[in-house]
PDB file of C-alpha atoms and ligand atoms in Angstrom:
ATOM      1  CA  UNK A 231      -9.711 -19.423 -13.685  1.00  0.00           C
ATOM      2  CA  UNK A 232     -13.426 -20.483 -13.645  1.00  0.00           C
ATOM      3  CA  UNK A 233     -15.969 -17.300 -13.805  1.00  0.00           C
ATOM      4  CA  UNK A 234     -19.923 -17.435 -13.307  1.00  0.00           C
ATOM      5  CA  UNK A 235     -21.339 -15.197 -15.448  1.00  0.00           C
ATOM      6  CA  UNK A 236     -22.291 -12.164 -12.886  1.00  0.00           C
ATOM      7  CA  UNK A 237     -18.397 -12.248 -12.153  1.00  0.00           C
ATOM      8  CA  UNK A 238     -17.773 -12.170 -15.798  1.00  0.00           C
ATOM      9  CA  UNK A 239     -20.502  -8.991 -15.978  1.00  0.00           C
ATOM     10  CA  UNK A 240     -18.504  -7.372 -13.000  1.00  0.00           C
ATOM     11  CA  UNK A 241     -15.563  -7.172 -14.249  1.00  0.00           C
ATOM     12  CA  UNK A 242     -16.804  -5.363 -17.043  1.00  0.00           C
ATOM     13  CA  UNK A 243     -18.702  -2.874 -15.196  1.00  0.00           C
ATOM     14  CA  UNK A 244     -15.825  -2.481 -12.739  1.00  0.00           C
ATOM     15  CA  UNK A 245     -13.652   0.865 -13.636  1.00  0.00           C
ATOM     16  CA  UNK A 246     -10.064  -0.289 -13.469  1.00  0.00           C
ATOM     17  CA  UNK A 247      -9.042   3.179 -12.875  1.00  0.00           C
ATOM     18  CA  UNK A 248     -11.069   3.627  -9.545  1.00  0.00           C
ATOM     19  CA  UNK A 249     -10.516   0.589  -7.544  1.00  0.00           C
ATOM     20  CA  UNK A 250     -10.492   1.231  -3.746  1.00  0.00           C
ATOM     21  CA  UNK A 251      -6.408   1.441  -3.110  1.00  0.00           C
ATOM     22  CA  UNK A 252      -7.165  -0.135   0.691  1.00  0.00           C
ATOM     23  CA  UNK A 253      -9.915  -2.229   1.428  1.00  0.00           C
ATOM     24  CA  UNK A 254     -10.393  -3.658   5.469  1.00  0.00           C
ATOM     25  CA  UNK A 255     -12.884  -6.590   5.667  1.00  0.00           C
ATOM     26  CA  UNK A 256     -14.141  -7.593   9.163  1.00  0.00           C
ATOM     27  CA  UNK A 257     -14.722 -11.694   8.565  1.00  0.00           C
ATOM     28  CA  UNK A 258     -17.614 -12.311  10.762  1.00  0.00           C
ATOM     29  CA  UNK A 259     -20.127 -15.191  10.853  1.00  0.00           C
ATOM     30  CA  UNK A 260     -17.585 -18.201  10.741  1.00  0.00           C
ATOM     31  CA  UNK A 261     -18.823 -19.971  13.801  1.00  0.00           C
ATOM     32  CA  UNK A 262     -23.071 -19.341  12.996  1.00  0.00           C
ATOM     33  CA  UNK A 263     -21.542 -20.846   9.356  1.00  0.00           C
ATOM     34  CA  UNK A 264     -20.707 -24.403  10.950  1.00  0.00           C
ATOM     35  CA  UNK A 265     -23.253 -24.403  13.422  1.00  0.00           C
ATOM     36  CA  UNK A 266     -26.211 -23.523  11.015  1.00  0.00           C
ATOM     37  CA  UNK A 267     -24.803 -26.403   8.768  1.00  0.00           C
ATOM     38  CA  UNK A 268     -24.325 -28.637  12.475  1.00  0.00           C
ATOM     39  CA  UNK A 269     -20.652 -28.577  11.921  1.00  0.00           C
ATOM     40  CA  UNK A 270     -18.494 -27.520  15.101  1.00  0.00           C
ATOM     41  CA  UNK A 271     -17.733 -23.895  15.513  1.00  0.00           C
ATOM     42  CA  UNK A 272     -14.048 -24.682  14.287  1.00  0.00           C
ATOM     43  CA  UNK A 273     -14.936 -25.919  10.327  1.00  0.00           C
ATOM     44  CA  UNK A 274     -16.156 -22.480  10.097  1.00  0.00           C
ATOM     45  CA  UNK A 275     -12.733 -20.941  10.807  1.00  0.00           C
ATOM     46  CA  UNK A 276     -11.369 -23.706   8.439  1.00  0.00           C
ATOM     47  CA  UNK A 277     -13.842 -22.387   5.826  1.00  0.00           C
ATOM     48  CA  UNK A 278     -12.869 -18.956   6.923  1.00  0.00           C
ATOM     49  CA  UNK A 279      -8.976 -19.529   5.876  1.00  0.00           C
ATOM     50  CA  UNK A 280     -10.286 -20.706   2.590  1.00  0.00           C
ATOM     51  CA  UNK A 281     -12.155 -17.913   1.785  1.00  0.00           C
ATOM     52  CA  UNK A 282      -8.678 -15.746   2.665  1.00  0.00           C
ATOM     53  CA  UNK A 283      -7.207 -17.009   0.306  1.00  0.00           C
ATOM     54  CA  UNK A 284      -9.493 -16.356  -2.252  1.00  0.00           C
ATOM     55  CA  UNK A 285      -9.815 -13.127  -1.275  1.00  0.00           C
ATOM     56  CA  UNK A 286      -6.326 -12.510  -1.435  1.00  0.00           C
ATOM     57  CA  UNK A 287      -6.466 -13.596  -4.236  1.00  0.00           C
ATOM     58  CA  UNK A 288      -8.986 -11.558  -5.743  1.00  0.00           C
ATOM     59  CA  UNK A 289      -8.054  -8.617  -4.178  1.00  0.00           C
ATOM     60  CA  UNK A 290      -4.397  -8.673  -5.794  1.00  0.00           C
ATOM     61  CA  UNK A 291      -5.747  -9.324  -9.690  1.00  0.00           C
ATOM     62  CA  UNK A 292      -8.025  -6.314  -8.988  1.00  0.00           C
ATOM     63  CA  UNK A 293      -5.098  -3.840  -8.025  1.00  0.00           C
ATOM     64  CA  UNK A 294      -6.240  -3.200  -4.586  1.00  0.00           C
ATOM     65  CA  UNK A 295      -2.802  -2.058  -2.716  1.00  0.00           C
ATOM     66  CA  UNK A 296      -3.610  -2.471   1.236  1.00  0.00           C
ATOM     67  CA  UNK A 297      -6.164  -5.396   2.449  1.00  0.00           C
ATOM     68  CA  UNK A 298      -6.770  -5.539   5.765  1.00  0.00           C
ATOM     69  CA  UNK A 299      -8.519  -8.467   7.512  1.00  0.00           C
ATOM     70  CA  UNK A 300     -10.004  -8.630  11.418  1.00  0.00           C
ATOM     71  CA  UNK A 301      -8.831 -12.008  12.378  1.00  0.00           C
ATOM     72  CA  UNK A 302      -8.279 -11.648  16.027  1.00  0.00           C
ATOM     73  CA  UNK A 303      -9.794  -9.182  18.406  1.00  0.00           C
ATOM     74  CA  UNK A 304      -8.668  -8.331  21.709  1.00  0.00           C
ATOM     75  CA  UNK A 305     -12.310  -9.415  22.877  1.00  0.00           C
ATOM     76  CA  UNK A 306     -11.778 -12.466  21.061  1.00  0.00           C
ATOM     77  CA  UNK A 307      -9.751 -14.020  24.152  1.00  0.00           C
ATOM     78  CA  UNK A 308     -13.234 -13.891  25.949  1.00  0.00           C
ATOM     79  CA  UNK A 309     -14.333 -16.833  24.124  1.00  0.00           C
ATOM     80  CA  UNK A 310     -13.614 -21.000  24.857  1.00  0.00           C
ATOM     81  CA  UNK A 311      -9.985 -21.937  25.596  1.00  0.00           C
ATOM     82  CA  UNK A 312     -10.493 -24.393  22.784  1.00  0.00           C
ATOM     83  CA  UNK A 313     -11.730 -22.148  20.514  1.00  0.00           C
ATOM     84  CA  UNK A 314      -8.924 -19.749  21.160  1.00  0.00           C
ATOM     85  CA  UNK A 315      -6.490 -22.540  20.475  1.00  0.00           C
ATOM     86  CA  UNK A 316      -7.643 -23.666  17.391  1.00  0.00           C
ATOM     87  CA  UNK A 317      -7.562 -19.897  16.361  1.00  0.00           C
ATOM     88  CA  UNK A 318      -4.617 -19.652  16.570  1.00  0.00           C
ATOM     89  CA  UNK A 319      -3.005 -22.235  15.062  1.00  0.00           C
ATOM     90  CA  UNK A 320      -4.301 -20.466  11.592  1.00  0.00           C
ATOM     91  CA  UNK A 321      -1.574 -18.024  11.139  1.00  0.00           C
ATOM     92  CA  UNK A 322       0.922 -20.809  11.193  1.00  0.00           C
ATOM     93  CA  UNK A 323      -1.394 -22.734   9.317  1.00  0.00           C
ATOM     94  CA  UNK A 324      -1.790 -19.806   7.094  1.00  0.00           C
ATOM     95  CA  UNK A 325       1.328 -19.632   6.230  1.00  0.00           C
ATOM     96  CA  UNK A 326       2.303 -22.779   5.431  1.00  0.00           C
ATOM     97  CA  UNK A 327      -0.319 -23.346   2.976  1.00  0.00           C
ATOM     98  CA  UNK A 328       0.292 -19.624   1.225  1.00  0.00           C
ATOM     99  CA  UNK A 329       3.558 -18.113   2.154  1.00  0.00           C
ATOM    100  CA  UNK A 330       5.369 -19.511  -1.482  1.00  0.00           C
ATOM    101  CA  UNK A 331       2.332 -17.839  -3.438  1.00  0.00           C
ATOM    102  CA  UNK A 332       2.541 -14.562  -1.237  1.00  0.00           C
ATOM    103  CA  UNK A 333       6.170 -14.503  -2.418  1.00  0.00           C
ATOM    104  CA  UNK A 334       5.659 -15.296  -6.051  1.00  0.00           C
ATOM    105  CA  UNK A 335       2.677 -12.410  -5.880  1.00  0.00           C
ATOM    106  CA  UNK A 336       5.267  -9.937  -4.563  1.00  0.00           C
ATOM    107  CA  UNK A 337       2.562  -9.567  -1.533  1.00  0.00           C
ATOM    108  CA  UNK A 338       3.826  -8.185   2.069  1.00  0.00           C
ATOM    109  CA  UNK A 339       2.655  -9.378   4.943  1.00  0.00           C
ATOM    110  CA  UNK A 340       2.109  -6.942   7.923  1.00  0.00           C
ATOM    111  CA  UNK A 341       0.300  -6.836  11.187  1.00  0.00           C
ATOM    112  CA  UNK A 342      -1.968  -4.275  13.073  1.00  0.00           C
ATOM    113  CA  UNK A 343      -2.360  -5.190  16.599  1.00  0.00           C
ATOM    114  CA  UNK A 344      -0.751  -6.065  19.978  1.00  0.00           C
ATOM    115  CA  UNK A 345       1.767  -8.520  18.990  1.00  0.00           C
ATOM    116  CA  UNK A 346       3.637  -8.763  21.904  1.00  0.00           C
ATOM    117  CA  UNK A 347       0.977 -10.268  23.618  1.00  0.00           C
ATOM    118  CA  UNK A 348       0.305 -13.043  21.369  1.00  0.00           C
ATOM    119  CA  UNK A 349       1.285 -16.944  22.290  1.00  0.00           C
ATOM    120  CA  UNK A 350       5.071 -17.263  21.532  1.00  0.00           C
ATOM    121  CA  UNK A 351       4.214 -19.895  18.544  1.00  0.00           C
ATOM    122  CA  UNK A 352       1.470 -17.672  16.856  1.00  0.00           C
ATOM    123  CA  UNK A 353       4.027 -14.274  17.294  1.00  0.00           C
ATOM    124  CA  UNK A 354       7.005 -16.915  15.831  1.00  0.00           C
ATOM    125  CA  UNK A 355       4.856 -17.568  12.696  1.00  0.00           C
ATOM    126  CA  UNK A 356       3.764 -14.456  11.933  1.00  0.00           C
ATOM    127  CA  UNK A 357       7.199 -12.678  12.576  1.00  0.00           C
ATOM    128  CA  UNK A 358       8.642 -15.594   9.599  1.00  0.00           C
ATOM    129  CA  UNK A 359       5.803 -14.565   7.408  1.00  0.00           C
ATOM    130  CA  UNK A 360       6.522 -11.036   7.746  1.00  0.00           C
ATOM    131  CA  UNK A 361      10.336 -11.232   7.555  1.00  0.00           C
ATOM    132  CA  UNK A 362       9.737 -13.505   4.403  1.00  0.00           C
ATOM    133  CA  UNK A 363       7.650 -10.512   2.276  1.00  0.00           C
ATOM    134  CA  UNK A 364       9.184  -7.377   3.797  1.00  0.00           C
ATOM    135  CA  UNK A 365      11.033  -6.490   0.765  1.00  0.00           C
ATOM    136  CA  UNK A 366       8.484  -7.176  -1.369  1.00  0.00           C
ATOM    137  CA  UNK A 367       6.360  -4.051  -3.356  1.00  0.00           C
ATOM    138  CA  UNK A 368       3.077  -5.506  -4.152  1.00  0.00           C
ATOM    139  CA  UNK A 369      -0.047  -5.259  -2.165  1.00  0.00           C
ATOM    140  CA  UNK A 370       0.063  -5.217   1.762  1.00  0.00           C
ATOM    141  CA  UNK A 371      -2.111  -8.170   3.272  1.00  0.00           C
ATOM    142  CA  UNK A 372      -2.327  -6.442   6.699  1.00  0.00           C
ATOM    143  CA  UNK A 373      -3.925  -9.063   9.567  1.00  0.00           C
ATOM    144  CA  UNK A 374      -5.235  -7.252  12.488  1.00  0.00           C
ATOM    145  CA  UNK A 375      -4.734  -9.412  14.974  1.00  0.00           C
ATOM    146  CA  UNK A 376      -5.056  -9.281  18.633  1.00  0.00           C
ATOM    147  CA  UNK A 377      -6.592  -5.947  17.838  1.00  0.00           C
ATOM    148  CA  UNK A 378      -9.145  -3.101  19.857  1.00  0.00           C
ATOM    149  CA  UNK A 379      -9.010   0.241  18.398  1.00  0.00           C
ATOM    150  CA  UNK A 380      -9.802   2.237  21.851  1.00  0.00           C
ATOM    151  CA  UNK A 381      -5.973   0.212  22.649  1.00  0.00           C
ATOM    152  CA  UNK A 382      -4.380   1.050  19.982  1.00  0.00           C
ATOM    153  CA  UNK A 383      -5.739   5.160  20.340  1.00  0.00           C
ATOM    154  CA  UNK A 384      -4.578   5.344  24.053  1.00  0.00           C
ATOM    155  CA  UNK A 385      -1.353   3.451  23.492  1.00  0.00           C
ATOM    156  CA  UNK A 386      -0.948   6.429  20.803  1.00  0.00           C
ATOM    157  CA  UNK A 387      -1.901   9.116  23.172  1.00  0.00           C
ATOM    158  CA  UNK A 388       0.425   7.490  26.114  1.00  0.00           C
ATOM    159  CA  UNK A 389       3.435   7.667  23.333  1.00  0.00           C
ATOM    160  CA  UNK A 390       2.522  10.878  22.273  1.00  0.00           C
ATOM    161  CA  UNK A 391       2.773  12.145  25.846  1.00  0.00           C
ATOM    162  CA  UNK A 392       5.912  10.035  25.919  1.00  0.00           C
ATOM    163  CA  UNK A 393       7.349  11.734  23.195  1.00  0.00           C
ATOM    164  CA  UNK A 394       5.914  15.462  24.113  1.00  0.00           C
ATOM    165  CA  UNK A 395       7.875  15.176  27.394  1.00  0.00           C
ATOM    166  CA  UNK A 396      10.919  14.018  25.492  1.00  0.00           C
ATOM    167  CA  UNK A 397      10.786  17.473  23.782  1.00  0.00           C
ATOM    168  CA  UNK A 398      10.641  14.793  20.523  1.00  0.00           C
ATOM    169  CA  UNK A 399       7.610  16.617  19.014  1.00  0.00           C
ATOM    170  CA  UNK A 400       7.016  20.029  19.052  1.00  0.00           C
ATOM    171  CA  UNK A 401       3.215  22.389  18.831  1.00  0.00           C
ATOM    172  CA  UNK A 402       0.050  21.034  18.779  1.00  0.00           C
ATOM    173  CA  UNK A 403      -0.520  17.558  17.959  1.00  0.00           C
ATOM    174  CA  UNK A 404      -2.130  17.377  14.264  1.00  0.00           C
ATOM    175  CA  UNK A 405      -3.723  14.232  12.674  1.00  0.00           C
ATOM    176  CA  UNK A 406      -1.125  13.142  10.524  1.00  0.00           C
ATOM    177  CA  UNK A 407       1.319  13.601  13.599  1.00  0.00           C
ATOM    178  CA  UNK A 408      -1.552  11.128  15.967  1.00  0.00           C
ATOM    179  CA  UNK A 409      -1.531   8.543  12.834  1.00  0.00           C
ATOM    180  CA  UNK A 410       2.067   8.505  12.825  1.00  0.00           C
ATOM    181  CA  UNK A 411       1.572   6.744  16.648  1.00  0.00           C
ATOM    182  CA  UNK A 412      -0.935   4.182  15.622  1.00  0.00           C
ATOM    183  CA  UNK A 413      -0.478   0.664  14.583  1.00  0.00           C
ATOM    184  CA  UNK A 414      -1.516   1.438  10.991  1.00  0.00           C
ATOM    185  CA  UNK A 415       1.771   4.444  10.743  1.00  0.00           C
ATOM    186  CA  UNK A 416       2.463   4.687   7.037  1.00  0.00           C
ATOM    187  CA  UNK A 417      -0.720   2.869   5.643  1.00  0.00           C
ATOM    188  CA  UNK A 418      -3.372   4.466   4.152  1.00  0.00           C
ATOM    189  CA  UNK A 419      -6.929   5.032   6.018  1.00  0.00           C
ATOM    190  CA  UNK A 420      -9.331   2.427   4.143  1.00  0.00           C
ATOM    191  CA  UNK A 421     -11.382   3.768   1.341  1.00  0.00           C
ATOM    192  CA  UNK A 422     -13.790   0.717   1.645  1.00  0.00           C
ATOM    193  CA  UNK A 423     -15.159  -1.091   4.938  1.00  0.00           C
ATOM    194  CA  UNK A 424     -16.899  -4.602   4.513  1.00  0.00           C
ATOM    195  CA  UNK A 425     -18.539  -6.521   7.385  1.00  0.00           C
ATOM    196  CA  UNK A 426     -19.704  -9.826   6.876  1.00  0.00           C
ATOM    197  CA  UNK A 427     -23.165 -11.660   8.312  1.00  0.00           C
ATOM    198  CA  UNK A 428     -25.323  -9.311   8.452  1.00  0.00           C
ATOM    199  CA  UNK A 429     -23.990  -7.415  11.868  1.00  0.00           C
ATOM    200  CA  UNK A 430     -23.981  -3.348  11.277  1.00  0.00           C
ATOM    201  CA  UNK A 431     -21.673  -2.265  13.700  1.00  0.00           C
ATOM    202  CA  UNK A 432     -17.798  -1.213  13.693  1.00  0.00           C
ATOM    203  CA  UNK A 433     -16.825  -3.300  16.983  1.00  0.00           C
ATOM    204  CA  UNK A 434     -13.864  -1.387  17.732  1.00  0.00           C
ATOM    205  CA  UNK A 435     -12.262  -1.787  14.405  1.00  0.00           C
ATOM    206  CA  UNK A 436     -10.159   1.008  12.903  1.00  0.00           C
ATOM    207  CA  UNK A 437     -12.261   3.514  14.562  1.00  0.00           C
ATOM    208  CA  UNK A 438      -9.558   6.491  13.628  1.00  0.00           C
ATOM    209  CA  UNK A 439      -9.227   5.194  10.506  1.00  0.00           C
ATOM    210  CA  UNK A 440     -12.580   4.613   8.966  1.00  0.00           C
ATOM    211  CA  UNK A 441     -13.870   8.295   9.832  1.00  0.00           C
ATOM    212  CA  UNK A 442     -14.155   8.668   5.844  1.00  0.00           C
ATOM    213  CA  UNK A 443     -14.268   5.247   4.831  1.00  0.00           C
ATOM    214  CA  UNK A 444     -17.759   3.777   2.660  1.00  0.00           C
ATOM    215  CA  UNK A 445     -18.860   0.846   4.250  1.00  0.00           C
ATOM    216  CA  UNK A 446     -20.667  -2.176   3.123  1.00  0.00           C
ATOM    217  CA  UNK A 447     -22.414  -4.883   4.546  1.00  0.00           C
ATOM    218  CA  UNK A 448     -24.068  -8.419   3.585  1.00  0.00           C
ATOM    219  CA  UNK A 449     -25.970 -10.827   5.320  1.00  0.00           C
ATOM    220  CA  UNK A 450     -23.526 -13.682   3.771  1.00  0.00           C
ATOM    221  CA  UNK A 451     -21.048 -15.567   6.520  1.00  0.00           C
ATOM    222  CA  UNK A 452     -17.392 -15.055   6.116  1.00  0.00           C
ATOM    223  CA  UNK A 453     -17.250 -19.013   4.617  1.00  0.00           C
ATOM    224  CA  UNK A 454     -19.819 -17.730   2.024  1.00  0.00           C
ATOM    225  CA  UNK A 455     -17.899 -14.694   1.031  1.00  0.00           C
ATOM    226  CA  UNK A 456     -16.755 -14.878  -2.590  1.00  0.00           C
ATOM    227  CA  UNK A 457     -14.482 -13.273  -4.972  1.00  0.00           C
ATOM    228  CA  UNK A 458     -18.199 -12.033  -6.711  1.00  0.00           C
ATOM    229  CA  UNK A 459     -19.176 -10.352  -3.492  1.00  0.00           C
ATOM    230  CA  UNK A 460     -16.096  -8.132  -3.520  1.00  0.00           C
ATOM    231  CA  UNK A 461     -16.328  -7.487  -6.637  1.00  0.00           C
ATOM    232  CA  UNK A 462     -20.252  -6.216  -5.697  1.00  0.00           C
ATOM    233  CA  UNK A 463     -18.705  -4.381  -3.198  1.00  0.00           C
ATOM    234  CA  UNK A 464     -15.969  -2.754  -5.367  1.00  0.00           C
ATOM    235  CA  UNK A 465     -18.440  -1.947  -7.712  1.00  0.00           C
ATOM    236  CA  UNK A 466     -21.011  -0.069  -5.253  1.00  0.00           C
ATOM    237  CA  UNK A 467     -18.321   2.049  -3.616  1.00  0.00           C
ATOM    238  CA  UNK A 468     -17.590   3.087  -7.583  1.00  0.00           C
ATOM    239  CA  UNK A 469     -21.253   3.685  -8.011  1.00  0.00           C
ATOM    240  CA  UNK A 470     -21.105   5.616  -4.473  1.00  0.00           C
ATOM    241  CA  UNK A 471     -17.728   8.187  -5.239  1.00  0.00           C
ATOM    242  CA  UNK A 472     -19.411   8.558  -8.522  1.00  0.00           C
ATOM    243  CA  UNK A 473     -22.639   9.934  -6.745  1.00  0.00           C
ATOM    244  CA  UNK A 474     -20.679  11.788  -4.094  1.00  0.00           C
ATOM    245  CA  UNK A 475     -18.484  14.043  -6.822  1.00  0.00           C
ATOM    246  CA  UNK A 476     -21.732  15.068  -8.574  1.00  0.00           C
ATOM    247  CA  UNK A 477     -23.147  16.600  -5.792  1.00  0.00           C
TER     248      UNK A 477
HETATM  249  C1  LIG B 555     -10.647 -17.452  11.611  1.00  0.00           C
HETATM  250  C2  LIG B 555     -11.906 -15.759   9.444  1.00  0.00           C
HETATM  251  C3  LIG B 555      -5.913 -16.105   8.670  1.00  0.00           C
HETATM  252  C4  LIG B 555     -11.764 -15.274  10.843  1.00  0.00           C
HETATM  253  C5  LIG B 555     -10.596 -16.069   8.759  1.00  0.00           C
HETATM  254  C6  LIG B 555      -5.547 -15.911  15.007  1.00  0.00           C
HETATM  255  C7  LIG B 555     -11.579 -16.328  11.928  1.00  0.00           C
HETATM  256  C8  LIG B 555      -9.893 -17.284   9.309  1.00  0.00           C
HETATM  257  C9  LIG B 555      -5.229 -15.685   9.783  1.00  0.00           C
HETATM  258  C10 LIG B 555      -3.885 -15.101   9.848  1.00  0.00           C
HETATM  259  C11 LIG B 555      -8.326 -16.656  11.153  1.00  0.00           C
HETATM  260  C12 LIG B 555      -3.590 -14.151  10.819  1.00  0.00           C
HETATM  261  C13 LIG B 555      -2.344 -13.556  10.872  1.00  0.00           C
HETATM  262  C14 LIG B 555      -1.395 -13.904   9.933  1.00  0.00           C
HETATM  263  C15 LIG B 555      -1.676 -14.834   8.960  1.00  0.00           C
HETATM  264  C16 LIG B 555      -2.919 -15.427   8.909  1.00  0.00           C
HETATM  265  C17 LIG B 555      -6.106 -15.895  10.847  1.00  0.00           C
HETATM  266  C18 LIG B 555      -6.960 -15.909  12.970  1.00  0.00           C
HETATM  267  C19 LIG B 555      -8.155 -16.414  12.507  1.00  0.00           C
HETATM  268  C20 LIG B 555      -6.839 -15.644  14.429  1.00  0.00           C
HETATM  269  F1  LIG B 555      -0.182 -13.312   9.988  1.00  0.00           F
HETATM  270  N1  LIG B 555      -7.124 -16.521   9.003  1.00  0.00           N
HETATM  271  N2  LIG B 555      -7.253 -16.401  10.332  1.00  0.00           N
HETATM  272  N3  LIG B 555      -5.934 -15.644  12.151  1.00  0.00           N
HETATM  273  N4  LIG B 555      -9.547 -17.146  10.703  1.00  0.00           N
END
């Protein structure tokens, strides 16, 4: 693998021992990508599949154990029928392209989000490229998709109450009992949030989840994103826990 030389530097300032064990990227700035370089909107989210990849990539050599990516929001259906179309023919796309390296890796797929929902095609492909890497022990590639946070915490309540009236739980609801009903049951809360072009804001992303979580942000567009930048971004939160236990 070709390194630049500040990639080279990182991973020698980058403590192997303290690498964030999930890391939850929100990939925005695909469409202002193509449309700052006058490409259409959808060479963006082409670019954007690339730079998965990579990521994926990068994220596995580095020993991160959950990745989760914001590919699909439930606001997301607000935008062009076209658009929306050509979004989601990725996943199948996806797949096709990296499903025999995902298996090699030992990677396993899973999916945070309203699923049921989803066009019967997209749910088809994702369901074949979860069934293909459930076994597997390596890291979890997680794709939130078709996802809203304020959902997923009332569809946990409405369960809970479900299951309260069932006489299936017992007492007070505690947290580890209310993470137990969310999409995310059995994963980790993120130790690491990154947002992509320049946007500060959570948008209804893992908003249970990322009550302790450090977050970074860059001005670069998803496209732009690079295996260097997560390692900058590895490398800060070290710098940050680092900080936070000397206090
Ligand atoms: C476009 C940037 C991978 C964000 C990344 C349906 C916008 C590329 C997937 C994918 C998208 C999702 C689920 C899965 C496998 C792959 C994806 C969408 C958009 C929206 F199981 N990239 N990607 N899904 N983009």
């Amino acid at each position: 693998m070709h390194c630049t030389e500040r990639e080279k530097e990182l991973l020698q300032l980058i403590d192997r021992a303290k690498i964030p064990g999930h890391i939850a990227i929100i990939m925005d700035g695909n469409g202002r990508w193509a449309v700052e370089k006058g490409l259409p909107r959808q060479e963006g989210h082409r670019q954007g599949v690339e730079t998965v990849r990579e990521t994926v990539r990068c994220a596995d050599k580095l020993g991160v154990n959950t990745l989760t990516l914001f590919a699909f929001s439930t606001e997301n259906w607000q935008r062009p029928a076209w658009e929306v179309n050509y979004l989601m023919s990725l996943p199948e796309k996806y797949f096709h392209s990296e499903l025999p390296e995902l298996i090699r890796k030992n990677v396993q797929v899973r999916l945070t989000g309203d699923a049921a929902r989803l066009p019967r095609k997209v749910r088809k492909a994702v369901e074949d490229g979860r069934e293909a890497t459930r076994d597997n022990t390596g890291m979890i590639l997680n794709f939130a998709l078709n996802y809203g946070s304020r959902t997923e915490i009332l569809r946990a309540v409405n369960n809970l109450i479900n299951a309260k009236a069932k006489g299936v739980i017992k007492g007070e609801v505690d947290e580890k009992t209310f993470s137990e009903y969310l999409y995310t049951a059995g994963l980790p809360d993120p130790d690491l949030l990154i947002r992509t072009s320049g946007e500060k804001r959570i948008s209804n992303f893992l908003l249970w989840q990322l009550a302790y979580s450090e977050l970074w942000f860059t001005s670069v567009y998803w496209p732009d994103f690079s295996r260097a930048l997560l390692m900058e971004a590895v490398y800060d939160y070290q710098q940050r826990k680092r900080r936070f236990g000397k206090l």
